[in-house]
Coordinates of C-alpha atoms in Angstrom, one line a residue:
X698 CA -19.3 4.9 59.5
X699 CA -22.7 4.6 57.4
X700 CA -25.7 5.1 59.9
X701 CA -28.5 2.4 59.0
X702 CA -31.7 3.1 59.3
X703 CA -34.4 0.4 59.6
X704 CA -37.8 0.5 59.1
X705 CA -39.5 -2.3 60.5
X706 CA -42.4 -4.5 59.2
X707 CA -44.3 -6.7 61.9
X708 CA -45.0 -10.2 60.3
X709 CA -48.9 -10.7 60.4
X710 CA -51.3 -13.8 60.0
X711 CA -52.4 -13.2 56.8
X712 CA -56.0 -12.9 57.0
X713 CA -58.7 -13.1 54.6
X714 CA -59.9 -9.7 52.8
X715 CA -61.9 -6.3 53.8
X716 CA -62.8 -4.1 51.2
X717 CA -61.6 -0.6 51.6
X718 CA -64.4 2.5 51.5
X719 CA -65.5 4.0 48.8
X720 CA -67.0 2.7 45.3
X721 CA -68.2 -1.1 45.9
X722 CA -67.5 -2.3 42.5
X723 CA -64.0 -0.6 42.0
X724 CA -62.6 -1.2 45.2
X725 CA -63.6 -4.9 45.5
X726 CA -61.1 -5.3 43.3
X727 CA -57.9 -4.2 44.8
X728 CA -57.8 -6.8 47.6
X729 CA -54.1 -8.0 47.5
X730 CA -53.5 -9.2 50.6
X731 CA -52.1 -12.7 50.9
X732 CA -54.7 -15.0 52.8
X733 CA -51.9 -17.2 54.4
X734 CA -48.7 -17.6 55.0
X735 CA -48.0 -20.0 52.2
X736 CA -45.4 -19.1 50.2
X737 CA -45.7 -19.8 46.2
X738 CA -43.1 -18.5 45.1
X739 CA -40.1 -21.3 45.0
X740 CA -37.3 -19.1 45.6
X741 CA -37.0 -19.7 49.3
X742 CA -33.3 -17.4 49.1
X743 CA -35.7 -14.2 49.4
X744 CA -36.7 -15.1 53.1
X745 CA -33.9 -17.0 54.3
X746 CA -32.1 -14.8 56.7
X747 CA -35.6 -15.1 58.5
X748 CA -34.9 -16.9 61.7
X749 CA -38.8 -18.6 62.9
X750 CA -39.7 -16.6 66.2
X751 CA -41.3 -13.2 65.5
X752 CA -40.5 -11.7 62.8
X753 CA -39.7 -8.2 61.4
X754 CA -38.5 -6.4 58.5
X755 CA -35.9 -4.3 58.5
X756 CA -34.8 -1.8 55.7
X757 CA -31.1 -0.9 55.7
X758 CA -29.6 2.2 54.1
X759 CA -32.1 4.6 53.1
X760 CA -32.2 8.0 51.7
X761 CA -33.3 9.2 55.6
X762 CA -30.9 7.7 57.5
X763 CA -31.7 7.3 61.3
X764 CA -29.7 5.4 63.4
X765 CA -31.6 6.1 66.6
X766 CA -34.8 4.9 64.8
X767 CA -35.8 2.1 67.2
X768 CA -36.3 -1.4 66.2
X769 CA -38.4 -4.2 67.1
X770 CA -36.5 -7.0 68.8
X771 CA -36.9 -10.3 66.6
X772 CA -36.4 -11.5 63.1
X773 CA -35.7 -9.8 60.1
X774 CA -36.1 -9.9 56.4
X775 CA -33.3 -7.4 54.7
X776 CA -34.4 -5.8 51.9
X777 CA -31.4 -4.3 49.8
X778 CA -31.7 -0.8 49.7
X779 CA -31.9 -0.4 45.8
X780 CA -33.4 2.8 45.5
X781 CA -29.4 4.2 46.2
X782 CA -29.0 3.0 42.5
X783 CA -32.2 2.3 40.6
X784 CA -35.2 4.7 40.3
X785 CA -36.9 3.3 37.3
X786 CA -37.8 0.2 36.4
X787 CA -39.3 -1.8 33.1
X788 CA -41.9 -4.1 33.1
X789 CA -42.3 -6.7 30.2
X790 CA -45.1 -8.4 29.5
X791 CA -46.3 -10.1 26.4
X792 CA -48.5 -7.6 25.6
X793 CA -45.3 -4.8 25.5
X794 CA -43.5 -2.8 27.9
X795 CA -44.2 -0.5 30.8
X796 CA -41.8 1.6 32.6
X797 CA -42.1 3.2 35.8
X798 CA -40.4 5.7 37.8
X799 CA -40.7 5.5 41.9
X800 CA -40.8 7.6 44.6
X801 CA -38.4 8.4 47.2
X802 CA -41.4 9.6 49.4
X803 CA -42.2 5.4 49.7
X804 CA -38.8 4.0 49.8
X805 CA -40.5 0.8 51.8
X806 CA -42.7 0.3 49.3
X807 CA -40.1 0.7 46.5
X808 CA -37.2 -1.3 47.7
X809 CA -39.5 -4.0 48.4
X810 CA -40.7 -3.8 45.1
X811 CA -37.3 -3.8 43.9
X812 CA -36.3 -6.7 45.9
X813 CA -38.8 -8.8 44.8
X814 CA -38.1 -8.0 41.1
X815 CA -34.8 -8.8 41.4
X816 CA -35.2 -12.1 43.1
X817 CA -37.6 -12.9 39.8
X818 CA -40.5 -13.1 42.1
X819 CA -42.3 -11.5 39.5
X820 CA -41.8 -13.1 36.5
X821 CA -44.5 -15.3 35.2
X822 CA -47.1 -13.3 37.6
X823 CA -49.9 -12.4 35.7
X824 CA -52.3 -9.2 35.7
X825 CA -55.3 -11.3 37.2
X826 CA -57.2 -8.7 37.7
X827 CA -58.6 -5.9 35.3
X828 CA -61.3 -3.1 35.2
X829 CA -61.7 -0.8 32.3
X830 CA -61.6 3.0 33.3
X831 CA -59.9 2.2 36.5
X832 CA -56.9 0.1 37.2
X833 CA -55.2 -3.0 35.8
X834 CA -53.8 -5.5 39.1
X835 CA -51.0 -8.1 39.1
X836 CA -48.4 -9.3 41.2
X837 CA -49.5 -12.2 43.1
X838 CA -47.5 -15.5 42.6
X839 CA -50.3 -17.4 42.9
X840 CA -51.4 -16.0 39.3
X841 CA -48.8 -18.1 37.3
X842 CA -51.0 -21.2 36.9
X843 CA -54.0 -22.0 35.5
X844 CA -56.1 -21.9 38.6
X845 CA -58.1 -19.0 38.8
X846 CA -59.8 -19.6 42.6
X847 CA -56.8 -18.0 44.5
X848 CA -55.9 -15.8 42.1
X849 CA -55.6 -12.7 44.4
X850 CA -54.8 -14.1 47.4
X851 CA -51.1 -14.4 47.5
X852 CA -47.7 -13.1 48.6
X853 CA -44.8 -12.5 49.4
X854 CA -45.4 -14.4 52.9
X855 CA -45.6 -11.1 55.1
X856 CA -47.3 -7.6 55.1
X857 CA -45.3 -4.5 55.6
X858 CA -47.2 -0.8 56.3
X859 CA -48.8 1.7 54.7
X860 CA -46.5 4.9 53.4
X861 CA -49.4 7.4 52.3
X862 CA -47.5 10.5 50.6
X863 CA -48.9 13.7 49.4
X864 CA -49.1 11.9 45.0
X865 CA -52.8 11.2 44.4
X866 CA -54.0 8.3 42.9
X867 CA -54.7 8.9 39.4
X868 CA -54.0 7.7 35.8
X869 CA -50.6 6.3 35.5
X870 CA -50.0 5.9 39.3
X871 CA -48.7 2.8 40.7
X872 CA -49.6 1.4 44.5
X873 CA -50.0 -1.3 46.3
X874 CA -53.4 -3.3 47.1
X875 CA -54.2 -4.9 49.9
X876 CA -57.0 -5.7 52.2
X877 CA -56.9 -2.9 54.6
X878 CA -54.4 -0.2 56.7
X879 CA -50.8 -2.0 56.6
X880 CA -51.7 -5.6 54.7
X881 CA -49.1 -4.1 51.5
X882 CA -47.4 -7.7 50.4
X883 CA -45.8 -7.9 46.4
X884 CA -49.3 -7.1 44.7
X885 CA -49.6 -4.0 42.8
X886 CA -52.0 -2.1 40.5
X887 CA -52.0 0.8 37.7
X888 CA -54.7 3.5 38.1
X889 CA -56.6 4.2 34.6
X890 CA -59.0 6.0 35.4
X891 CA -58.3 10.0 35.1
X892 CA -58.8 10.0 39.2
X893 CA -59.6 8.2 41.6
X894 CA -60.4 10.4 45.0
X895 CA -62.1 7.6 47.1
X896 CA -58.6 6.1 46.8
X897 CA -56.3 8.5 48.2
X898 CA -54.7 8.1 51.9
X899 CA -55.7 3.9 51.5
X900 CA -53.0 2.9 49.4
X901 CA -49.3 3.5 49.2
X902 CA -48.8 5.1 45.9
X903 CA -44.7 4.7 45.2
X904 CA -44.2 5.5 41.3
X905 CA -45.8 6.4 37.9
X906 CA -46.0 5.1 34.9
X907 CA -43.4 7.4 32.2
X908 CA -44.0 5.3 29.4
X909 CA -46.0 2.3 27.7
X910 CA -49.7 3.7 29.0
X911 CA -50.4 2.7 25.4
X912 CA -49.5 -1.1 27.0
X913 CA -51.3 -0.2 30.1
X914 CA -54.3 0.9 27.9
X915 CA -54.2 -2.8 25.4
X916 CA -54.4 -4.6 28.6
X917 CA -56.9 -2.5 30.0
X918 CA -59.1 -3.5 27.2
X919 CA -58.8 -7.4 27.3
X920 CA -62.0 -9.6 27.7
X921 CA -62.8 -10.4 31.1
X922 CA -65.3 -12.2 32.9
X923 CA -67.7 -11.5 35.6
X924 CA -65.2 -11.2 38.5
X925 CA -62.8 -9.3 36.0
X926 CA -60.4 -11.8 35.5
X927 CA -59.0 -11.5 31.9
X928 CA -60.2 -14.7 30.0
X929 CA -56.1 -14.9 28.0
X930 CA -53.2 -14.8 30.0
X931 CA -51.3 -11.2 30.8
X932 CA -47.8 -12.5 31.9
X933 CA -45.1 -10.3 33.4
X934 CA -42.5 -12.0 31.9
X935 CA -39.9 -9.8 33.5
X936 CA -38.8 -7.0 35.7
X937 CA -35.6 -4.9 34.9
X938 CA -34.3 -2.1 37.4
X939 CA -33.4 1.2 35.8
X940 CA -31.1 3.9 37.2
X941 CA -31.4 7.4 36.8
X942 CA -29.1 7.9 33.6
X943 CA -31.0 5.1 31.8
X944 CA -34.0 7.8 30.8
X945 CA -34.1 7.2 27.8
X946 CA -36.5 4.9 25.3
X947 CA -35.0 1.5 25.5
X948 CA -34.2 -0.4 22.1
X949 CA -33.2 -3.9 21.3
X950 CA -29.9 -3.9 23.2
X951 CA -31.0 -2.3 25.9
X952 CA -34.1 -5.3 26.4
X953 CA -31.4 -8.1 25.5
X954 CA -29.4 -6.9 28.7
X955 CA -32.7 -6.4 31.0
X956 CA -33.2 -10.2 29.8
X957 CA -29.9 -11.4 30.8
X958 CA -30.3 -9.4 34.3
X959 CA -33.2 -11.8 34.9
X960 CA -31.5 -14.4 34.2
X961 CA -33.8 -15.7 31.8
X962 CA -35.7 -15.1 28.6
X963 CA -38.7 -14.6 28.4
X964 CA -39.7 -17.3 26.0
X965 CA -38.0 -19.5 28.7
X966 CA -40.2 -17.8 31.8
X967 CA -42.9 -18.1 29.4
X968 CA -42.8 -21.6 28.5
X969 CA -41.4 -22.5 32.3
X970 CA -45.2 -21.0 33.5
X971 CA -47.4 -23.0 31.1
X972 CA -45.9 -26.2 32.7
X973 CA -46.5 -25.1 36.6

């Protein structure tokens, strides 16, 4: 029999936004927190085995299995424990392609990651949020339209907890933002900056960038204005999940495929965000 083991999420009132300790200009930046529990993303299948008392999350099938780990008694959201098949994945954007390799020392973090990229919650996200020798921020559904105001304030519609490994923060690293100890929701950022100490045990660091810095770098460099919001659009047009064996540069084929994962093209996603 498989033991399960299930790490539990406690569903919060998503509050508004404290800023972390540590450098007032940089850190201000890496609120991700949702400030509600309104959901924008439309794909409702991603929390529907939520029943509406209390609510946890509960992560089957891990690499640590545990069955006497002890639960919570209440809902659940199951995240798919995709980190037994995928360890990479590729993000496209319009300004190129960035793929990342995770963690097993975060596999909360990364299967919820992984969940949400396979739903599609990602796609037409923007990176709303950009500061140059430091980090680059996206992943808030709330980026896709036109309205700037709330941009950094979405979410997946919970908050999950922190899992603070011994990988420090620094160029290439990818980690969740969010507004304090266990706020972690679907937002994410990129360090820049060479390292970023002040950082370190405050957000959950799951993976690293193995190639397209070069992509990371071009949108590091965008125009942006005075609360660091790029002035053109930086649209994660797609998120593809990568096993081990795929470690190698991806050409044309390989991309068409990732596309047709998604279930879209990005032209399509592209074209389907400018009208929301």
């Amino acid at each position: 029999m498989k033991k399960v083991f299930a790490l539990t999420i406690s569903l919060l009132i998503l509050s508004g936004c404290s800023l972390p300790a540590g450098k007032q200009v940089e850190e201000s930046v890496l609120r991700g927190a949702p400030e509600d529990n309104n959901i924008a993303f439309s794909e409702q299948d991603l929390l529907e085995d939520i029943n509406k008392s209390r609510g946890v999350v509960s992560l089957k099938n891990t690499a640590r299995p545990d069955s006497s780990q002890k639960q919570e008694q209440g809902n659940k959201i199951e995240l798919e424990n995709l980190f037994s098949t995928y360890n990479q994945a590729l993000i496209r954007t319009n300004f190129g392609n960035i793929k990342v390799r995770f963690y097993s020392e975060s596999p909360l973090a990364v299967n919820n990651f992984m969940n949400l990229a396979q739903k599609g919650f990602y796609n037409g996200t923007k990176f709303h949020r950009v500061i140059k020798d430091f980090m680059i921020q996206g992943g808030d559904p709330n980026s896709k339209d036109d309205n700037w105001d709330d941009d950094g304030t979405g979410g997946p519609g919970y908050k999950f907890q922190d899992e603070i490994n011994s990988h420090k923060l620094a160029r290439g690293s990818l980690a969740m933002a969010n507004s304090g100890p266990n706020t972690n929701g679907s937002q994410f950022f990129i360090v820049t900056k060479e390292a970023t100490p002040w950082l370190d045990g405050k957000h959950t660091n799951f993976g690293e960038v193995v190639e397209g810095m070069e992509t990371v770098d071009k949108i590091e460099a965008v125009k942006t204005n005075e609360n660091s919001h790029p002035v053109e659009g930086i649209i994660i047009e797609s998120i593809g999940l990568l096993s081990s064996k795929d470690n190698y540069k991806l050409g044309e084929e390989e991309l068409k495929e990732l596309e047709n994962y998604n279930g879209t093209s990005s032209e399509e996603e592209a074209t389907s965000t400018e009208e929301n």
